[in-house]
């Protein structure tokens, strides 16, 4: 048993791609530049993050003020934009924030690429799982970093997210052990969002990148692969884009956190918005279980999808599931931005739509397989392209 | 490496097992200190229900005078201070629990001493008995029982419909309501059976309540129902 696991890992490790380094041959396709870009934006956030640490103060009383100081006073340049002074501190914050946004965006897009092109199939299982874990850790970095500003949005985002695990105490069997509350309390450093929470979030925010960076470096040292497989021009271009956007749209600070007043509506970083809308629709236990199941599904997709082909139309069911995920992500984000949620009506509708679409997807898959079997039996080679609509 | 004989393989497997067991035991033994490092108020070797020590202690305060909430639907916000253990070297830390005192248009039962039911049924668990068992005054904690945001008392239900996701209460409930900005849970403070009943939204239960006494002209909050994250 153990030997088999080891062999399996051995085989996948040789083909392991953290940042699409082995896909150099496809460099003319921007889809495969996402790997190196991911690594590049990560380095940008890490470097700017460390610079921010020089001025950032991780306390409930000082955090917001220190952010304002970084934004408006540190390293003033002899330059103004729309009447605002441009500061080195503000630029660093902008690079960190937009670098992080770019990082998350590309991680998402890359996951979708890997999904729709079935790159998670043998021998890509491990690469896929690591990419997926990377997305989760990236999002954790995002939410822990967000709290550091100590503004209203961040405060309530942190409180809501960390109240979710408390409901795990309602689960049968493992509920009474109170592990749900314990998870919440370990992150909060107590039963409320406070100083201990900032300290812990600060440590996590920094620690996640630190540990991963070391592991990735070990990997690169061992495999002797090239770190950023990209020419200098796009790299410089991205940097210029980050700088320009940091000047035009300086990173927001919002209003200082006020534990006795919740703003209406509450929003968060853009990549959490869909999740927020989902939380409005479900009982609170499912607010935690739903994303948990989604993560679980994502991690084991390579073992669930036993279809033969790699092209999207050669495995209709999984393509439908993926398309549904993309559409829900976009739709929920739009709904929360317009503050629309009719809680009596929507969940019922959404459930039904989901079930119908999944059933149709399954039907399509069965149809497709039958047609292929028939074609094989008739001795005709399968059509080069599956029909677009089943 | 040449393939060893089957006999040798057997022996190797056995040896592996023998060495794995203590390694596993050692790992398990590390869990308890690790937990106590992250959460210093856990007792030694206690990894079951490790949050029992976290009860917060409230500070008794006068939250309003009777005059301030004399007429139906008068309300007053206040902030109740609670000390809870925080896992920092300083130990205890204060947290604020915002609350709202509401004057209802009719009296409702807060606690039934015979059955132990009512919004104040939790009071027995902290070893007290409610003095006020029926009243038109009720005090809610404004921490949303859903995911911990601070909900608002909204005097006009039309504002609830306009600003909190479009919920329109049925005619008997078209009066002041309570509504949460985060996920749009809506509560009826004046429901005679279940004060704070959830009318809409994902909240699993009515908001938590305060235990209070009337001393002369003052309404004194003494305790808040435990649970949730402050
Ligand atoms: C070792 C690496 C890192 C360090 C030292 C670091 C440090 C910091 C510091 C000091 C802040 C507070 C300053 C501010 O908000 O402007 C911050 C904010 C933030 N960090 Fe990081 N960070 C690191 C990596 C990352 C990564 C990998 C992400 C990826 C998602 C990230 C996302 C954020 C976000 C979203 C904010 C809030 C910024 C804002 O909205 O203004 N950080 N980080
Ligand atoms: S926190 Fe109030 S509805 Fe979710």
XYZ file of C-alpha atoms and ligand atoms in Angstrom:
667
model
C 0.000 0.000 0.000
C 2.627 2.480 1.151
C 4.825 1.491 -1.764
C 2.041 2.163 -4.214
C 1.444 5.608 -2.800
C 5.152 6.293 -3.057
C 5.347 5.139 -6.655
C 2.334 7.225 -7.509
C 3.914 10.306 -5.947
C 7.245 9.603 -7.609
C 5.684 9.531 -11.031
C 3.663 12.739 -10.487
C 6.597 14.550 -8.974
C 8.657 14.219 -12.078
C 5.908 15.880 -14.073
C 5.142 18.428 -11.370
C 4.553 21.930 -12.625
C 4.277 24.689 -10.069
C 4.333 27.598 -12.476
C 3.952 25.922 -15.878
C 7.740 25.606 -16.221
C 7.568 22.512 -18.416
C 5.143 24.079 -20.844
C 7.775 26.287 -22.455
C 6.910 24.901 -25.858
C 3.588 26.688 -25.676
C 5.028 30.034 -24.740
C 3.415 31.774 -27.685
C 0.043 31.086 -26.070
C -0.762 33.601 -23.308
C -2.727 30.902 -21.467
C 0.569 29.283 -20.582
C 2.208 32.500 -19.507
C -0.042 32.505 -16.473
C 2.326 30.315 -14.498
C 5.363 32.594 -14.668
C 3.146 35.648 -14.219
C 1.780 34.104 -11.049
C 5.273 33.709 -9.647
C 6.202 37.214 -10.711
C 3.210 38.884 -9.042
C 3.803 36.827 -5.948
C 7.360 38.123 -5.736
C 6.053 41.669 -6.193
C 3.651 41.276 -3.242
C 6.296 39.692 -1.057
C 8.877 42.406 -1.704
C 6.417 45.269 -1.287
C 4.923 43.541 1.762
C 8.288 43.468 3.462
C 8.773 47.164 2.677
C 5.343 47.937 4.152
C 6.310 46.127 7.341
C 8.881 48.829 7.981
C 6.098 51.329 8.671
C 3.088 49.219 9.472
C 2.032 48.954 13.127
C 0.055 45.817 14.001
C -2.107 47.158 16.843
C -5.827 47.862 17.114
C -5.123 51.460 18.043
C -2.284 52.162 15.629
C -2.924 50.087 12.511
C -5.326 52.392 10.711
C -3.285 55.497 11.485
C -0.104 53.831 10.293
C -1.791 52.847 7.013
C -2.938 56.437 6.494
C 0.566 57.634 7.193
C 2.050 55.158 4.718
C -0.490 56.224 2.134
C -0.176 59.987 2.505
C 3.118 60.921 4.125
C 5.881 58.381 3.709
C 8.279 59.390 0.939
C 6.389 62.264 -0.672
C 7.411 62.843 -4.253
C 7.455 66.244 -5.926
C 4.456 65.052 -7.895
C 0.731 65.333 -7.454
C -2.095 63.530 -9.169
C -5.529 65.181 -9.110
C -4.397 67.260 -6.161
C -3.246 64.252 -4.146
C 0.432 63.974 -3.401
C 2.053 60.869 -4.813
C 4.065 59.078 -2.134
C 6.443 56.146 -2.210
C 4.437 54.649 0.636
C 1.247 54.941 -1.365
C 2.929 53.382 -4.385
C 4.190 50.485 -2.304
C 0.711 49.923 -0.895
C -0.738 50.081 -4.372
C 1.790 47.601 -5.729
C 1.079 45.274 -2.815
C -2.661 45.468 -3.181
C -2.886 45.302 -6.950
C -0.086 42.760 -7.047
C -2.173 40.616 -4.703
C -5.267 41.174 -6.845
C -3.356 40.177 -9.962
C -2.029 37.132 -8.135
C -5.507 35.970 -7.170
C -6.960 36.733 -10.607
C -4.294 34.725 -12.355
C -4.587 31.882 -9.896
C -8.317 31.726 -10.642
C -7.815 31.894 -14.416
C -5.106 29.299 -14.297
C -7.336 26.960 -12.290
C -10.045 27.403 -14.899
C -7.555 26.711 -17.670
C -6.388 23.546 -15.949
C -9.976 22.523 -15.384
C -11.393 23.097 -18.830
C -8.374 21.604 -20.582
C -8.333 18.661 -18.159
C -4.726 19.285 -17.256
C -5.524 17.621 -13.950
C -5.579 14.226 -15.607
C -2.664 11.865 -15.261
C 0.093 12.848 -14.632
C -1.110 16.319 -13.687
C -3.041 15.387 -10.537
C -0.461 16.705 -8.125
C 0.079 19.948 -10.043
C -3.645 20.554 -10.005
C -3.983 19.861 -6.287
C -1.121 22.200 -5.492
C -2.571 24.917 -7.728
C -5.877 24.546 -5.925
C -4.243 24.672 -2.494
C -2.363 27.727 -3.722
C -5.653 29.441 -4.480
C -6.914 28.729 -0.977
C -3.727 29.899 0.676
C -3.769 32.982 -1.542
C -7.283 33.765 -0.395
C -6.276 33.243 3.223
C -3.371 35.640 2.646
C -5.842 38.072 1.180
C -8.256 38.023 4.087
C -5.544 38.119 6.731
C -3.873 41.031 4.924
C -7.147 42.846 4.568
C -7.723 42.894 8.331
C -4.359 44.564 8.819
C -5.791 47.848 7.541
C -8.290 47.688 10.430
C -11.077 49.413 8.554
C -14.805 48.719 8.705
C -14.934 46.295 5.808
C -12.015 44.277 7.002
C -13.210 44.122 10.584
C -16.641 42.776 9.698
C -15.255 40.460 7.058
C -12.966 38.898 9.660
C -15.706 38.628 12.251
C -18.192 37.019 9.873
C -15.656 34.574 8.464
C -14.515 33.466 11.903
C -18.047 33.056 13.243
C -18.730 30.504 10.513
C -16.697 27.666 12.080
C -18.571 28.094 15.384
C -21.534 26.421 13.714
C -19.520 23.235 13.235
C -20.362 22.647 16.891
C -23.858 21.745 15.687
C -22.671 18.793 13.613
C -23.640 15.385 14.933
C -20.885 13.330 16.597
C -17.964 15.738 16.250
C -20.015 18.797 17.190
C -19.973 18.329 20.975
C -16.171 18.221 20.941
C -16.340 21.989 20.266
C -13.678 21.930 17.606
C -15.619 24.514 15.640
C -15.398 27.103 18.399
C -11.805 26.141 18.932
C -10.889 26.844 15.305
C -12.512 30.256 15.595
C -10.847 31.007 18.920
C -7.406 29.935 17.717
C -7.550 32.375 14.818
C -9.119 35.146 16.876
C -6.849 34.641 19.855
C -9.911 34.794 22.093
C -13.679 34.936 21.785
C -13.709 38.332 20.007
C -11.849 40.197 17.286
C -9.167 42.157 19.071
C -5.472 42.790 19.427
C -4.645 39.094 19.513
C -6.471 38.715 16.202
C -4.329 41.343 14.482
C -1.176 39.751 15.852
C -2.169 36.315 14.644
C -3.362 37.522 11.266
C -0.128 39.449 10.800
C 1.903 36.350 11.578
C -0.170 34.181 9.247
C -0.149 36.752 6.469
C 3.588 36.881 6.482
C 4.157 33.241 7.420
C 2.165 31.649 4.597
C 4.248 33.356 1.927
C 7.487 32.816 3.826
C 7.024 29.067 4.208
C 5.743 28.555 0.671
C 8.551 30.627 -0.802
C 11.136 28.445 0.906
C 9.455 25.260 -0.324
C 9.199 26.588 -3.862
C 12.841 27.616 -3.800
C 13.868 24.120 -2.712
C 11.853 22.746 -5.623
C 13.549 25.051 -8.101
C 16.976 24.228 -6.726
C 16.331 20.521 -7.112
C 14.764 20.568 -10.540
C 17.046 23.308 -11.900
C 14.152 24.727 -13.822
C 13.937 28.333 -14.843
C 11.962 30.407 -12.364
C 10.284 32.971 -14.552
C 10.051 31.685 -18.061
C 9.157 34.943 -19.690
C 10.908 37.692 -21.555
C 11.765 40.977 -19.950
C 9.333 43.122 -21.897
C 6.034 41.797 -20.498
C 7.525 41.820 -17.005
C 8.407 45.499 -17.317
C 5.007 46.194 -18.860
C 3.152 44.581 -15.940
C 5.222 46.571 -13.488
C 4.374 49.803 -15.282
C 0.711 48.843 -15.282
C 0.802 48.221 -11.515
C 2.490 51.555 -10.884
C 0.073 53.464 -13.095
C -2.993 51.956 -11.490
C -1.567 52.600 -8.007
C -1.321 56.286 -8.899
C -4.703 56.589 -10.603
C -6.642 54.472 -8.114
C -4.725 54.570 -4.838
C -5.376 51.579 -2.534
C -8.389 52.387 -0.386
C -8.250 52.724 3.371
C -11.984 53.003 4.035
C -13.159 54.049 7.471
C -11.552 52.979 10.728
C -13.050 49.812 12.250
C -15.898 50.473 14.679
C -16.915 47.332 16.601
C -20.300 48.816 17.535
C -21.527 49.718 14.056
C -21.876 47.521 10.972
C -22.058 49.348 7.647
C -24.803 48.510 5.118
C -24.043 46.735 2.849
C -20.869 45.010 3.946
C -18.495 44.038 1.202
C -15.069 42.492 1.118
C -12.275 41.963 -1.325
C -13.797 41.138 -4.695
C -12.916 37.465 -4.628
C -14.999 36.892 -1.521
C -18.115 38.652 -2.758
C -19.721 35.604 -4.374
C -19.212 33.701 -1.156
C -20.893 36.518 0.788
C -23.956 36.300 -1.396
C -24.038 32.543 -0.905
C -23.908 33.018 2.874
C -27.081 35.110 2.699
C -28.905 32.194 1.139
C -27.975 29.260 3.342
C -28.407 28.251 6.954
C -25.193 29.153 8.774
C -23.931 25.604 9.141
C -23.911 25.352 5.346
C -22.053 28.631 5.076
C -19.073 26.620 6.290
C -19.898 23.203 4.854
C -20.636 24.486 1.343
C -17.216 26.018 0.671
C -15.653 23.063 2.485
C -17.328 20.631 0.100
C -16.367 22.802 -2.855
C -12.729 22.709 -1.785
C -12.976 18.968 -1.245
C -14.519 18.514 -4.688
C -11.811 20.656 -6.268
C -9.069 18.631 -4.657
C -10.392 15.234 -5.735
C -11.639 16.191 -9.199
C -8.729 14.348 -10.860
C -9.973 11.125 -9.300
C -13.646 11.734 -10.031
C -13.339 12.559 -13.713
C -12.753 9.190 -15.362
C -13.675 10.305 -18.867
C -11.205 9.539 -21.626
C -10.874 12.760 -23.551
C -9.214 15.968 -22.543
C -11.107 18.454 -24.642
C -14.069 20.177 -22.977
C -16.635 18.648 -25.335
C -15.222 15.183 -24.814
C -16.306 15.226 -21.154
C -19.571 17.137 -21.166
C -20.575 16.591 -17.538
C -17.463 18.077 -16.002
C -17.518 20.925 -18.480
C -21.064 21.739 -17.388
C -20.043 21.657 -13.719
C -17.154 24.003 -14.424
C -19.272 26.386 -16.482
C -21.840 26.447 -13.684
C -19.114 27.381 -11.218
C -17.923 30.265 -13.406
C -21.453 31.536 -13.967
C -22.399 31.384 -10.284
C -19.196 33.143 -9.304
C -19.949 36.022 -11.687
C -23.686 36.140 -11.009
C -23.403 36.105 -7.211
C -20.758 38.814 -7.359
C -23.060 40.974 -9.486
C -26.019 40.345 -7.163
C -24.160 41.424 -4.054
C -22.779 44.522 -5.739
C -26.335 45.617 -6.524
C -27.450 44.512 -3.040
C -30.155 42.234 -4.415
C -31.194 39.205 -2.407
C -34.733 37.990 -2.041
C -34.142 35.321 0.514
C -37.630 33.819 0.201
C -37.298 33.224 -3.521
C -33.693 32.969 -4.674
C -32.339 29.852 -2.924
C -35.256 27.779 -4.192
C -34.724 29.048 -7.731
C -30.988 28.498 -7.597
C -31.336 24.979 -6.249
C -33.734 24.055 -9.012
C -31.667 25.602 -11.770
C -28.584 23.812 -10.468
C -30.316 20.447 -10.331
C -31.808 20.802 -13.796
C -28.529 21.913 -15.334
C -26.608 19.098 -13.651
C -29.190 16.580 -14.826
C -28.930 17.905 -18.379
C -25.155 17.714 -18.120
C -25.385 14.102 -17.046
C -27.785 13.360 -19.874
C -25.421 14.975 -22.351
C -22.548 12.899 -21.013
C -24.518 9.653 -21.378
C -25.628 10.597 -24.874
C -22.091 11.415 -25.843
C -20.759 8.146 -24.516
C -23.442 6.139 -26.221
C -22.759 7.798 -29.526
C -19.096 7.038 -29.194
C -19.802 3.413 -28.382
C -22.070 3.139 -31.391
C -19.473 4.742 -33.603
C -16.849 2.333 -32.305
C -19.152 -0.637 -32.870
C -19.887 0.479 -36.402
C -16.182 0.567 -36.975
C -16.118 4.255 -37.783
C -13.435 6.260 -36.101
C -14.932 8.719 -33.579
C -15.683 12.163 -34.985
C -12.776 14.523 -34.726
C -15.012 17.081 -33.098
C -17.899 16.265 -30.833
C -21.134 18.064 -31.717
C -21.406 21.417 -30.042
C -24.852 20.822 -28.579
C -26.020 17.449 -27.330
C 19.400 -2.835 -3.945
C 18.735 -6.520 -4.642
C 15.323 -7.908 -3.792
C 15.386 -9.327 -0.252
C 13.834 -12.692 0.537
C 10.133 -12.742 1.478
C 11.062 -13.688 5.016
C 13.194 -10.567 5.333
C 10.353 -8.488 3.944
C 8.061 -9.816 6.650
C 10.527 -8.883 9.298
C 11.035 -5.432 7.839
C 7.311 -4.799 7.828
C 7.093 -5.829 11.440
C 9.981 -3.586 12.436
C 8.427 -0.682 10.587
C 5.224 -1.175 12.511
C 7.074 -1.341 15.793
C 8.851 1.933 15.100
C 5.755 3.693 13.767
C 3.711 3.207 16.900
C 5.923 5.222 19.260
C 6.325 7.894 16.581
C 2.562 8.228 16.365
C 2.283 8.324 20.143
C 4.885 11.071 20.280
C 3.000 13.091 17.695
C -0.194 12.705 19.694
C 1.603 13.793 22.849
C 2.626 17.004 21.076
C -0.958 17.996 20.303
C -1.781 19.017 23.839
C 1.180 21.387 24.378
C 0.671 22.831 20.898
C -2.935 23.564 21.694
C -1.939 25.168 24.958
C 0.616 27.283 23.172
C -2.054 28.636 20.875
C -4.674 28.899 23.597
C -3.065 29.223 27.027
C -6.241 28.789 29.055
C -6.750 25.181 27.991
C -6.159 22.677 30.757
C -3.343 20.165 30.397
C -4.180 17.182 28.158
C -7.641 18.547 27.630
C -8.345 18.483 23.934
C -12.010 17.709 24.366
C -14.322 20.768 24.635
C -11.396 23.157 25.175
C -13.516 26.313 25.053
C -15.287 25.903 28.390
C -12.928 28.357 30.095
C -13.911 31.201 27.815
C -17.009 32.492 29.609
C -17.059 36.273 29.573
C -17.979 38.402 32.573
C -20.244 41.377 32.104
C -20.334 44.649 33.993
C -23.693 45.701 35.430
C -24.844 49.028 33.978
C -27.906 51.243 33.843
C -28.924 51.152 30.205
C -31.846 53.595 30.186
C -34.355 55.321 32.415
C -38.009 54.385 32.315
C -38.803 57.868 30.973
C -36.571 57.384 27.958
C -38.589 54.401 26.824
C -42.060 55.450 27.989
C -44.052 55.145 24.757
C -44.589 52.107 22.538
C -41.723 51.567 20.087
C -39.398 53.878 21.970
C -35.949 52.382 21.959
C -32.480 53.139 23.185
C -29.099 51.808 22.138
C -26.445 51.149 24.745
C -23.120 49.346 25.012
C -22.534 46.652 27.601
C -18.939 45.851 28.470
C -17.801 42.294 28.869
C -14.433 41.002 29.919
C -13.299 37.883 28.188
C -10.050 35.942 28.352
C -7.849 36.777 25.405
C -4.791 34.740 24.699
C -2.348 37.578 25.042
C 0.082 38.071 27.891
C -2.282 40.661 29.410
C -4.986 38.056 29.904
C -8.404 39.607 30.125
C -9.664 42.070 27.599
C -12.849 44.102 27.386
C -15.291 43.607 24.531
C -18.342 45.664 23.764
C -21.750 44.110 23.367
C -24.102 46.671 21.851
C -27.699 46.282 22.954
C -31.102 47.830 22.468
C -33.898 48.448 25.011
C -37.325 48.376 23.378
C -40.702 49.421 24.742
C -43.321 47.148 23.195
C -46.979 48.115 22.754
C -48.116 45.160 24.905
C -46.771 42.906 27.620
C -45.132 39.637 26.718
C -43.929 36.729 28.825
C -40.159 36.774 29.315
C -39.876 33.731 31.510
C -42.346 31.127 32.706
C -41.157 29.899 36.110
C -43.315 26.781 35.839
C -41.964 25.451 32.551
C -38.674 27.338 32.409
C -39.501 28.542 28.915
C -39.373 32.002 27.365
C -36.649 34.286 25.983
C -34.899 34.335 29.354
C -34.676 30.558 29.740
C -30.875 30.744 29.565
C -30.792 32.598 32.892
C -31.151 29.344 34.848
C -27.966 28.033 33.212
C -25.925 30.847 34.738
C -27.450 30.127 38.153
C -29.912 32.990 38.444
C -33.678 33.415 38.300
C -35.248 36.287 36.353
C -36.978 38.887 38.572
C -39.036 40.370 35.744
C -41.031 37.572 34.141
C -43.575 39.555 32.150
C -43.066 43.022 30.733
C -43.455 45.365 27.811
C -39.756 46.136 28.052
C -37.309 43.801 26.371
C -33.559 44.123 25.896
C -31.788 42.441 23.020
C -28.106 42.065 22.335
C -27.498 43.686 18.954
C -24.938 41.081 17.993
C -26.614 39.208 15.173
C -27.103 35.542 16.096
C -26.210 34.672 12.524
C -22.566 35.624 11.999
C -21.979 38.350 14.534
C -22.581 41.675 12.804
C -24.404 44.453 14.637
C -27.996 44.667 13.467
C -30.158 47.790 13.600
C -33.473 48.661 15.161
C -35.468 50.110 12.258
C -38.476 52.151 13.454
C -40.170 52.137 10.051
C -40.678 48.784 8.334
C -40.631 50.516 4.938
C -36.947 51.219 5.441
C -36.444 47.504 5.978
C -38.111 46.787 2.652
C -36.106 49.464 0.891
C -32.669 48.853 2.338
C -32.506 45.222 3.444
C -33.177 43.100 0.380
C -36.829 43.827 -0.335
C -38.599 41.891 2.445
C -42.194 43.126 2.953
C -43.660 42.062 6.317
C -47.272 40.795 6.407
C -49.768 43.397 7.715
C -49.816 42.323 11.400
C -46.048 42.802 11.508
C -45.898 46.163 9.792
C -44.256 47.973 12.662
C -40.712 48.574 13.851
C -38.416 45.642 13.027
C -34.791 44.724 13.532
C -32.608 44.076 10.489
C -29.004 43.070 9.917
C -26.871 44.720 7.210
C -24.685 41.689 6.677
C -26.932 38.955 5.340
C -30.292 40.652 5.703
C -31.776 38.691 8.604
C -34.950 40.391 9.829
C -36.387 40.012 13.324
C -39.718 40.912 14.914
C -39.019 42.229 18.428
C -42.704 42.117 19.386
C -43.659 38.563 18.481
C -45.666 37.469 21.551
C -44.593 33.816 21.392
C -40.965 34.185 20.336
C -39.764 37.760 20.814
C -37.164 38.454 18.145
C -38.589 35.790 15.818
C -36.670 35.457 12.561
C -38.946 36.705 9.766
C -36.486 36.415 6.914
C -32.856 35.683 6.246
C -30.346 33.051 7.270
C -30.326 33.606 11.059
C -30.889 30.332 12.897
C -32.467 31.824 16.042
C -33.740 35.055 17.609
C -31.170 37.523 18.941
C -29.767 36.937 22.394
C -31.398 38.761 25.288
C -30.267 40.650 28.380
C -31.343 39.931 31.935
C -32.447 43.168 33.584
C -33.899 44.626 36.761
C -35.779 47.843 37.390
C -34.281 49.923 40.209
C -36.301 53.080 40.822
C -36.230 54.931 37.527
C -33.425 52.915 36.019
C -33.312 49.841 33.858
C -30.254 47.860 34.854
C -28.749 45.215 32.558
C -26.962 42.553 34.581
C -26.152 39.700 32.222
C -26.257 38.849 28.557
C -27.081 35.442 27.153
C -23.792 33.632 26.517
C -22.701 32.362 23.106
C -21.436 33.712 19.812
C -18.399 35.856 19.181
C -18.340 39.356 20.632
C 5.877 37.894 2.853
C 4.937 38.404 2.186
C 4.004 39.523 2.616
C 4.183 40.510 3.548
C 5.395 40.781 4.386
C 2.973 41.295 3.578
C 2.751 42.406 4.389
C 1.606 43.163 4.391
C 1.384 44.344 5.187
C 2.391 44.929 6.166
C 0.146 44.820 4.900
C -0.549 46.023 5.509
C -0.297 47.264 4.703
C -1.409 47.690 3.786
O -2.546 47.248 3.906
O -1.161 48.507 2.913
C -0.418 43.949 3.930
C -1.657 44.105 3.361
C -2.215 43.248 2.437
N -1.631 42.112 1.918
Fe 0.230 41.460 2.282
N 2.092 40.764 2.680
C 2.693 39.683 2.081
C 2.160 38.843 1.118
C 0.879 38.947 0.622
C 0.297 38.030 -0.320
C 0.964 36.812 -0.926
C -0.960 38.447 -0.556
C -1.864 37.703 -1.507
C -3.084 37.698 -1.606
C -1.181 39.659 0.224
C -2.343 40.409 0.270
C -2.540 41.552 1.014
C -3.734 42.351 0.972
C -4.964 42.102 0.117
C -3.529 43.422 1.854
C -4.501 44.567 2.115
C -4.024 45.739 1.274
C -5.018 46.792 1.046
O -6.197 46.483 0.791
O -4.631 47.968 1.096
N -0.033 39.920 0.943
N 0.492 42.935 3.631
S -24.564 38.526 10.546
Fe -26.549 39.333 10.658
S -27.483 38.331 9.022
Fe -25.520 37.491 8.941
